[in-house]
Amino acid sequence: MQHLAKAIFLTLIALTVFLCTFLGNEFRQRLLPNRGQTLFKFIYAPSGSGKGAYLDLTEEFEHEADNITESFNVFRAIQQDGYLLTPMSVIESAHDRLQMDGATEDEVIRNNADHLGQSQNLKVPNVVHYVYTGSGLQFTFVNYLSYRSVGRYIRPEQIFVHGDHVPTGPWWDRTVREVTDIYHVRTIPSKTAPNGKTYRFPAHVSDFMRTEILLRYGGIYLDPDVLVVKSFTPLRQYSAVMGLEAPGRLCNGIMLGVRGAPFLRLLLEQYHSYKGEEEGWAEKSVENTHKLAELYPHLIHVEEKSLDRPSWSETDLLFKQVYNWTQNYAVHLFIRLWPREKRPNGPEDVLTARTMFGQLARRIMFGSSEVKSNLSQTIRSPNRA
């Protein structure tokens, strides 16, 4: 009897293993229908090259670890790929930047020591990428705060703005006067996925571009409504990093990645099965990304609360209440979901705001989250100065 029970038990275990393997492979096949084939391509094209020139990167990234070298230079690599790099920043010296952001000398020394102290184990280059496509976008006060927070707390070697148009407007003009080392990377984005299907939403163009940029060059990608709270140095030791915004959802509004990171390759391979008009808004960028992280947990580090919380469904915590943001690396504002009357237009709107956003904005502009009673002439909104 005991032998029979043991045999049944072992049979059940074997059946369970078989089903898990079979279902896992079926699941992988749905997410990555072309997995194992040499289909990965690099799409977006340098300016002047016409339509997207497909360059096969499979062989180049065959041994990802071999590409992680101290000699790799992001700025030089972008130049060598033929992109037009235009310096945007008017400000030149670190002393001027120190004066602009109100940081004390001790604060700068601490930040620099943080970077130097851990530089031996870092994989992700200390550069920041933004994607800015389309001519009708308005560069806002919130975008200005995002760049200022990057300059203050990440202090990157360069900030690259990838897109077919240079941002314009008074807040952009102020940004390039107050943040150093900003470069525009002239880019013609493809309107179609690798399988030829037209992107359903403009956001999907950006979703593909941001992942592709990190795979190609490495660095930190930020949506333009992300406010940095502290140095990303501890996160730069991993080959890929994303944040959890809700159960079953990873947000690609903040991503870190090393050049050639395997997880980034997986994210791009999804686009060979892009469904055109049937594609969901967050299907590949958020939902499938989480599924891939569950399938390949060794390829990505997931921050549960420090990058994308509060989430898009918790925006009341941002503009109505005070949330404890002190443990965050960054805060994603999801500004497009705010009521229009709540969207700030300048420093005047956050001087006395007793909200999470008010605290963060004052900290970025003045070096302190404390409520302010008045503004100096230099910090007023450009159209009100």
Tab-separated table of C-alpha atoms in Angstrom:
chain	number	residue	atom	x	y	z
A	1	MET	CA	0.000	0.000	0.000
A	2	GLN	CA	2.827	2.326	0.890
A	3	HIS	CA	4.544	1.588	-2.429
A	4	LEU	CA	1.318	2.388	-4.300
A	5	ALA	CA	0.888	5.682	-2.452
A	6	LYS	CA	4.501	6.588	-3.152
A	7	ALA	CA	4.088	5.762	-6.837
A	8	ILE	CA	0.947	7.909	-7.071
A	9	PHE	CA	2.709	10.765	-5.271
A	10	LEU	CA	5.700	10.627	-7.643
A	11	THR	CA	3.374	10.481	-10.640
A	12	LEU	CA	1.539	13.586	-9.461
A	13	ILE	CA	4.830	15.432	-9.017
A	14	ALA	CA	5.962	14.466	-12.510
A	15	LEU	CA	2.613	15.532	-13.966
A	16	THR	CA	2.801	18.861	-12.133
A	17	VAL	CA	6.312	19.543	-13.441
A	18	PHE	CA	5.210	18.655	-16.978
A	19	LEU	CA	2.160	20.939	-16.837
A	20	CYS	CA	4.153	23.839	-15.394
A	21	THR	CA	6.794	23.473	-18.090
A	22	PHE	CA	4.216	23.144	-20.855
A	23	LEU	CA	2.098	26.067	-19.660
A	24	GLY	CA	5.198	28.163	-19.058
A	25	ASN	CA	6.380	27.553	-22.617
A	26	GLU	CA	2.898	28.322	-23.942
A	27	PHE	CA	2.884	31.563	-21.959
A	28	ARG	CA	6.331	32.526	-23.241
A	29	GLN	CA	5.234	31.760	-26.781
A	30	ARG	CA	2.265	34.120	-26.463
A	31	LEU	CA	4.445	36.897	-25.082
A	32	LEU	CA	7.393	36.307	-27.401
A	33	PRO	CA	6.132	34.408	-30.457
A	34	ASN	CA	9.455	34.789	-32.276
A	35	ARG	CA	11.706	33.883	-29.346
A	36	GLY	CA	14.858	32.133	-30.515
A	37	GLN	CA	14.773	33.535	-34.035
A	38	THR	CA	17.172	36.200	-35.261
A	39	LEU	CA	14.535	38.903	-35.480
A	40	PHE	CA	15.647	41.616	-33.120
A	41	LYS	CA	16.195	44.878	-34.997
A	42	PHE	CA	17.241	48.428	-34.201
A	43	ILE	CA	14.755	50.706	-35.917
A	44	TYR	CA	14.922	54.416	-35.374
A	45	ALA	CA	17.019	56.346	-37.870
A	46	PRO	CA	19.437	59.282	-37.738
A	47	SER	CA	18.176	62.537	-39.234
A	48	GLY	CA	18.455	62.774	-42.977
A	49	SER	CA	18.427	59.029	-43.509
A	50	GLY	CA	14.808	58.892	-44.602
A	51	LYS	CA	12.740	55.933	-43.450
A	52	GLY	CA	13.814	53.776	-40.546
A	53	ALA	CA	16.943	51.843	-41.432
A	54	TYR	CA	16.779	48.377	-39.871
A	55	LEU	CA	20.091	47.350	-38.378
A	56	ASP	CA	20.421	43.806	-37.058
A	57	LEU	CA	21.830	43.970	-33.528
A	58	THR	CA	21.463	40.317	-32.638
A	59	GLU	CA	25.116	39.487	-33.282
A	60	GLU	CA	26.373	42.675	-31.667
A	61	PHE	CA	24.597	41.875	-28.387
A	62	GLU	CA	25.132	38.106	-28.533
A	63	HIS	CA	27.381	38.290	-25.487
A	64	GLU	CA	25.808	41.101	-23.480
A	65	ALA	CA	28.218	40.872	-20.567
A	66	ASP	CA	31.182	41.443	-22.872
A	67	ASN	CA	29.709	44.777	-23.912
A	68	ILE	CA	29.677	46.149	-20.369
A	69	THR	CA	33.045	47.876	-20.326
A	70	GLU	CA	34.392	50.959	-18.620
A	71	SER	CA	35.590	52.297	-21.963
A	72	PHE	CA	32.093	52.545	-23.461
A	73	ASN	CA	31.122	56.194	-23.851
A	74	VAL	CA	27.462	56.998	-24.517
A	75	PHE	CA	28.113	60.435	-26.008
A	76	ARG	CA	30.699	59.078	-28.427
A	77	ALA	CA	28.533	56.069	-29.342
A	78	ILE	CA	25.592	58.307	-30.287
A	79	GLN	CA	27.889	60.389	-32.449
A	80	GLN	CA	29.345	57.305	-34.122
A	81	ASP	CA	25.843	56.086	-34.961
A	82	GLY	CA	25.395	59.206	-37.079
A	83	TYR	CA	22.954	61.202	-34.978
A	84	LEU	CA	23.048	64.972	-34.970
A	85	LEU	CA	23.934	66.001	-31.406
A	86	THR	CA	23.192	69.642	-30.602
A	87	PRO	CA	24.266	71.143	-27.261
A	88	MET	CA	21.341	72.958	-25.644
A	89	SER	CA	22.630	74.207	-22.289
A	90	VAL	CA	23.607	77.835	-21.960
A	91	ILE	CA	25.097	77.412	-18.493
A	92	GLU	CA	28.626	75.974	-18.516
A	93	SER	CA	30.276	75.835	-15.095
A	94	ALA	CA	29.498	73.682	-12.085
A	95	HIS	CA	29.768	76.808	-9.925
A	96	ASP	CA	26.999	78.484	-11.923
A	97	ARG	CA	24.831	75.385	-11.578
A	98	LEU	CA	25.450	75.379	-7.836
A	99	GLN	CA	24.234	78.954	-7.647
A	100	MET	CA	21.182	78.232	-9.806
A	101	ASP	CA	19.768	75.305	-7.890
A	102	GLY	CA	20.432	76.734	-4.455
A	103	ALA	CA	22.427	73.680	-3.374
A	104	THR	CA	24.962	74.147	-0.634
A	105	GLU	CA	28.565	73.187	-1.211
A	106	ASP	CA	28.242	70.420	1.400
A	107	GLU	CA	25.288	68.953	-0.503
A	108	VAL	CA	27.301	68.825	-3.731
A	109	ILE	CA	30.245	67.212	-1.958
A	110	ARG	CA	27.955	64.560	-0.429
A	111	ASN	CA	26.361	63.792	-3.801
A	112	ASN	CA	29.727	63.514	-5.523
A	113	ALA	CA	31.085	61.282	-2.765
A	114	ASP	CA	28.016	59.053	-3.147
A	115	HIS	CA	28.779	58.590	-6.833
A	116	LEU	CA	32.516	58.076	-6.372
A	117	GLY	CA	32.134	55.722	-3.411
A	118	GLN	CA	30.078	53.182	-5.361
A	119	SER	CA	31.429	53.711	-8.867
A	120	GLN	CA	33.449	50.483	-8.821
A	121	ASN	CA	30.316	48.299	-8.866
A	122	LEU	CA	28.118	50.337	-11.181
A	123	LYS	CA	26.943	48.973	-14.516
A	124	VAL	CA	24.496	51.624	-15.740
A	125	PRO	CA	26.152	54.765	-17.134
A	126	ASN	CA	25.207	57.993	-15.383
A	127	VAL	CA	23.390	59.575	-18.322
A	128	VAL	CA	19.694	60.451	-18.562
A	129	HIS	CA	17.487	60.032	-21.635
A	130	TYR	CA	14.189	61.753	-22.409
A	131	VAL	CA	12.064	61.145	-25.513
A	132	TYR	CA	10.368	64.198	-27.051
A	133	THR	CA	8.544	63.610	-30.337
A	134	GLY	CA	6.070	65.763	-32.235
A	135	SER	CA	5.984	69.509	-32.829
A	136	GLY	CA	2.820	70.302	-30.878
A	137	LEU	CA	4.045	69.408	-27.395
A	138	GLN	CA	4.285	72.161	-24.823
A	139	PHE	CA	7.326	72.160	-22.527
A	140	THR	CA	5.763	72.907	-19.153
A	141	PHE	CA	6.674	73.968	-15.646
A	142	VAL	CA	6.466	70.309	-14.584
A	143	ASN	CA	8.931	69.335	-17.334
A	144	TYR	CA	11.245	72.081	-16.093
A	145	LEU	CA	11.064	70.638	-12.565
A	146	SER	CA	11.898	67.170	-13.914
A	147	TYR	CA	15.104	68.382	-15.585
A	148	ARG	CA	16.027	70.502	-12.574
A	149	SER	CA	15.598	67.497	-10.269
A	150	VAL	CA	17.836	65.420	-12.549
A	151	GLY	CA	20.517	68.101	-12.493
A	152	ARG	CA	20.296	68.420	-8.750
A	153	TYR	CA	20.086	64.822	-7.528
A	154	ILE	CA	21.393	62.567	-10.321
A	155	ARG	CA	24.006	65.025	-11.665
A	156	PRO	CA	24.449	63.049	-14.890
A	157	GLU	CA	27.329	63.320	-17.314
A	158	GLN	CA	24.813	64.216	-20.035
A	159	ILE	CA	21.077	64.584	-20.523
A	160	PHE	CA	19.976	63.422	-23.988
A	161	VAL	CA	16.661	64.590	-25.435
A	162	HIS	CA	15.776	62.232	-28.298
A	163	GLY	CA	13.219	63.374	-30.849
A	164	ASP	CA	12.368	65.013	-34.138
A	165	HIS	CA	11.865	68.474	-32.619
A	166	VAL	CA	13.735	70.583	-30.098
A	167	PRO	CA	11.482	71.595	-27.191
A	168	THR	CA	10.503	75.261	-27.188
A	169	GLY	CA	8.873	77.790	-24.912
A	170	PRO	CA	9.781	79.887	-21.868
A	171	TRP	CA	10.180	76.925	-19.534
A	172	TRP	CA	12.531	75.204	-21.978
A	173	ASP	CA	14.555	78.417	-22.263
A	174	ARG	CA	14.844	78.545	-18.494
A	175	THR	CA	15.802	74.855	-18.323
A	176	VAL	CA	18.789	75.204	-20.658
A	177	ARG	CA	19.949	78.217	-18.642
A	178	GLU	CA	19.844	76.328	-15.356
A	179	VAL	CA	20.742	72.687	-16.158
A	180	THR	CA	24.070	71.685	-17.671
A	181	ASP	CA	25.036	69.225	-20.388
A	182	ILE	CA	21.713	68.896	-22.221
A	183	TYR	CA	21.992	67.578	-25.793
A	184	HIS	CA	19.289	67.170	-28.397
A	185	VAL	CA	19.605	63.942	-30.403
A	186	ARG	CA	17.915	64.491	-33.749
A	187	THR	CA	15.847	61.355	-34.323
A	188	ILE	CA	13.214	60.298	-36.838
A	189	PRO	CA	10.926	57.876	-34.993
A	190	SER	CA	9.378	55.006	-36.877
A	191	LYS	CA	5.573	54.995	-37.077
A	192	THR	CA	5.467	51.234	-37.441
A	193	ALA	CA	6.467	48.312	-35.245
A	194	PRO	CA	9.128	45.810	-36.421
A	195	ASN	CA	6.359	43.599	-37.885
A	196	GLY	CA	5.066	46.464	-40.034
A	197	LYS	CA	1.950	47.233	-37.985
A	198	THR	CA	1.241	50.931	-37.452
A	199	TYR	CA	1.473	52.089	-33.861
A	200	ARG	CA	-2.001	52.682	-32.480
A	201	PHE	CA	-1.008	55.376	-29.975
A	202	PRO	CA	1.819	57.963	-30.078
A	203	ALA	CA	2.818	56.659	-26.638
A	204	HIS	CA	3.708	53.309	-28.210
A	205	VAL	CA	6.268	55.040	-30.431
A	206	SER	CA	7.891	56.421	-27.285
A	207	ASP	CA	7.594	53.053	-25.505
A	208	PHE	CA	9.642	51.396	-28.208
A	209	MET	CA	12.144	54.242	-28.529
A	210	ARG	CA	12.970	54.467	-24.833
A	211	THR	CA	13.637	50.735	-24.547
A	212	GLU	CA	15.656	50.727	-27.722
A	213	ILE	CA	17.763	53.678	-26.568
A	214	LEU	CA	18.631	51.997	-23.273
A	215	LEU	CA	19.466	48.730	-25.019
A	216	ARG	CA	21.711	50.517	-27.479
A	217	TYR	CA	23.476	52.916	-25.104
A	218	GLY	CA	22.489	52.207	-21.519
A	219	GLY	CA	21.552	54.808	-18.925
A	220	ILE	CA	18.460	56.129	-17.167
A	221	TYR	CA	15.175	56.843	-18.957
A	222	LEU	CA	12.631	59.205	-17.417
A	223	ASP	CA	9.205	60.389	-18.492
A	224	PRO	CA	9.169	64.210	-18.504
A	225	ASP	CA	6.793	64.319	-15.511
A	226	VAL	CA	9.109	62.363	-13.212
A	227	LEU	CA	10.667	64.241	-10.296
A	228	VAL	CA	13.897	62.812	-8.900
A	229	VAL	CA	14.107	62.746	-5.107
A	230	LYS	CA	17.617	61.397	-4.533
A	231	SER	CA	20.626	59.872	-6.284
A	232	PHE	CA	20.022	56.741	-8.379
A	233	THR	CA	23.510	55.449	-7.611
A	234	PRO	CA	22.361	52.373	-5.611
A	235	LEU	CA	20.156	51.324	-8.555
A	236	ARG	CA	22.952	51.525	-11.122
A	237	GLN	CA	24.478	48.242	-9.939
A	238	TYR	CA	21.748	46.226	-11.708
A	239	SER	CA	21.532	45.409	-15.422
A	240	ALA	CA	17.873	46.503	-15.577
A	241	VAL	CA	15.568	48.285	-13.126
A	242	MET	CA	11.869	49.182	-13.198
A	243	GLY	CA	9.266	50.047	-10.578
A	244	LEU	CA	6.009	48.386	-9.584
A	245	GLU	CA	3.041	50.754	-9.969
A	246	ALA	CA	0.337	48.257	-8.963
A	247	PRO	CA	-0.056	44.469	-8.618
A	248	GLY	CA	0.685	42.911	-12.003
A	249	ARG	CA	1.961	46.181	-13.505
A	250	LEU	CA	5.503	47.477	-14.031
A	251	CYS	CA	5.798	51.082	-15.212
A	252	ASN	CA	8.210	51.998	-18.012
A	253	GLY	CA	8.088	55.705	-17.140
A	254	ILE	CA	11.299	55.188	-15.149
A	255	MET	CA	13.814	52.630	-16.378
A	256	LEU	CA	17.501	51.947	-15.847
A	257	GLY	CA	19.460	49.621	-18.058
A	258	VAL	CA	22.923	48.620	-19.063
A	259	ARG	CA	23.841	48.486	-22.729
A	260	GLY	CA	22.739	45.143	-24.152
A	261	ALA	CA	20.727	44.144	-21.061
A	262	PRO	CA	18.912	40.831	-21.775
A	263	PHE	CA	15.659	42.043	-20.186
A	264	LEU	CA	15.552	45.040	-22.519
A	265	ARG	CA	15.939	42.670	-25.458
A	266	LEU	CA	12.933	40.719	-24.235
A	267	LEU	CA	10.870	43.901	-24.028
A	268	LEU	CA	11.651	44.805	-27.623
A	269	GLU	CA	11.035	41.316	-28.952
A	270	GLN	CA	7.390	41.724	-27.956
A	271	TYR	CA	6.951	44.303	-30.706
A	272	HIS	CA	7.334	41.648	-33.388
A	273	SER	CA	3.818	40.623	-32.336
A	274	TYR	CA	2.399	44.176	-32.196
A	275	LYS	CA	-1.333	44.038	-33.022
A	276	GLY	CA	-1.945	47.443	-34.567
A	277	GLU	CA	-5.486	48.689	-33.896
A	278	GLU	CA	-6.104	45.789	-31.504
A	279	GLU	CA	-3.135	46.670	-29.267
A	280	GLY	CA	-4.036	47.771	-25.742
A	281	TRP	CA	-2.674	51.012	-24.272
A	282	ALA	CA	-0.543	49.370	-21.578
A	283	GLU	CA	-0.430	45.836	-22.921
A	284	LYS	CA	3.260	45.609	-23.774
A	285	SER	CA	4.740	48.480	-21.802
A	286	VAL	CA	3.167	47.648	-18.426
A	287	GLU	CA	1.250	44.360	-18.256
A	288	ASN	CA	3.420	42.091	-20.413
A	289	THR	CA	6.510	43.699	-18.909
A	290	HIS	CA	5.418	42.482	-15.485
A	291	LYS	CA	4.753	38.998	-16.848
A	292	LEU	CA	8.242	38.904	-18.351
A	293	ALA	CA	9.724	40.013	-15.024
A	294	GLU	CA	7.949	37.082	-13.357
A	295	LEU	CA	9.272	34.674	-15.990
A	296	TYR	CA	12.837	36.044	-15.886
A	297	PRO	CA	13.303	37.511	-12.376
A	298	HIS	CA	17.079	37.117	-12.563
A	299	LEU	CA	17.238	39.626	-15.432
A	300	ILE	CA	15.625	42.603	-13.685
A	301	HIS	CA	15.562	44.341	-10.327
A	302	VAL	CA	12.085	45.566	-9.357
A	303	GLU	CA	11.581	48.438	-6.901
A	304	GLU	CA	8.212	47.886	-5.223
A	305	LYS	CA	7.488	51.365	-3.831
A	306	SER	CA	10.365	53.752	-4.489
A	307	LEU	CA	9.886	54.609	-8.193
A	308	ASP	CA	6.216	54.571	-9.217
A	309	ARG	CA	4.240	54.991	-6.029
A	310	PRO	CA	1.935	56.806	-5.690
A	311	SER	CA	0.695	55.327	-8.961
A	312	TRP	CA	-1.605	56.618	-11.697
A	313	SER	CA	-4.593	55.481	-9.633
A	314	GLU	CA	-3.401	57.371	-6.544
A	315	THR	CA	-2.899	60.872	-7.934
A	316	ASP	CA	-4.963	62.377	-5.102
A	317	LEU	CA	-1.958	61.658	-2.900
A	318	LEU	CA	0.090	63.933	-5.155
A	319	PHE	CA	-1.996	67.083	-5.510
A	320	LYS	CA	-4.449	66.861	-2.600
A	321	GLN	CA	-2.578	65.208	0.251
A	322	VAL	CA	0.889	64.661	1.705
A	323	TYR	CA	2.509	61.265	1.047
A	324	ASN	CA	5.755	60.213	2.701
A	325	TRP	CA	8.090	60.464	-0.289
A	326	THR	CA	11.332	60.384	1.716
A	327	GLN	CA	12.038	56.729	0.838
A	328	ASN	CA	11.466	57.289	-2.894
A	329	TYR	CA	14.172	57.576	-5.512
A	330	ALA	CA	11.688	59.428	-7.709
A	331	VAL	CA	8.018	60.322	-7.993
A	332	HIS	CA	6.072	59.857	-11.220
A	333	LEU	CA	3.390	62.552	-11.345
A	334	PHE	CA	1.204	61.046	-14.109
A	335	ILE	CA	0.314	64.672	-14.800
A	336	ARG	CA	-1.963	63.927	-17.769
A	337	LEU	CA	-4.427	62.331	-15.325
A	338	TRP	CA	-4.654	65.398	-13.060
A	339	PRO	CA	-7.693	67.670	-13.371
A	340	ARG	CA	-6.644	70.628	-15.522
A	341	GLU	CA	-7.373	73.113	-12.760
A	342	LYS	CA	-4.919	71.268	-10.502
A	343	ARG	CA	-1.998	71.326	-12.932
A	344	PRO	CA	0.620	73.857	-11.806
A	345	ASN	CA	1.767	76.555	-14.223
A	346	GLY	CA	4.633	78.028	-12.246
A	347	PRO	CA	6.347	78.502	-8.864
A	348	GLU	CA	3.541	80.792	-7.753
A	349	ASP	CA	1.227	77.770	-7.696
A	350	VAL	CA	3.350	75.768	-5.248
A	351	LEU	CA	4.651	78.352	-2.774
A	352	THR	CA	2.165	77.494	-0.061
A	353	ALA	CA	0.706	74.207	-1.343
A	354	ARG	CA	0.603	71.746	1.554
A	355	THR	CA	0.685	68.734	-0.738
A	356	MET	CA	3.220	66.154	-1.798
A	357	PHE	CA	3.777	67.936	-5.104
A	358	GLY	CA	4.148	71.294	-3.366
A	359	GLN	CA	6.829	69.886	-1.085
A	360	LEU	CA	8.737	68.278	-3.951
A	361	ALA	CA	8.561	71.364	-6.178
A	362	ARG	CA	9.852	73.667	-3.422
A	363	ARG	CA	12.634	71.229	-2.569
A	364	ILE	CA	13.770	71.134	-6.205
A	365	MET	CA	13.633	74.900	-6.675
A	366	PHE	CA	14.742	76.173	-3.266
A	367	GLY	CA	16.542	73.259	-1.619
A	368	SER	CA	13.854	72.990	1.071
A	369	SER	CA	10.283	71.680	1.098
A	370	GLU	CA	9.169	74.313	3.599
A	371	VAL	CA	6.316	76.654	2.656
A	372	LYS	CA	7.533	79.944	1.135
A	373	SER	CA	6.033	83.361	1.725
A	374	ASN	CA	7.290	85.100	-1.427
A	375	LEU	CA	9.271	84.663	-4.617
A	376	SER	CA	12.419	86.377	-5.753
A	377	GLN	CA	12.314	87.996	-9.183
A	378	THR	CA	14.653	85.352	-10.610
A	379	ILE	CA	12.439	82.396	-9.743
A	380	ARG	CA	9.117	83.757	-10.996
A	381	SER	CA	7.378	82.190	-13.984
A	382	PRO	CA	8.954	83.416	-17.251
A	383	ASN	CA	5.724	85.075	-18.387
A	384	ARG	CA	5.254	86.781	-15.014
A	385	ALA	CA	8.800	87.957	-14.340
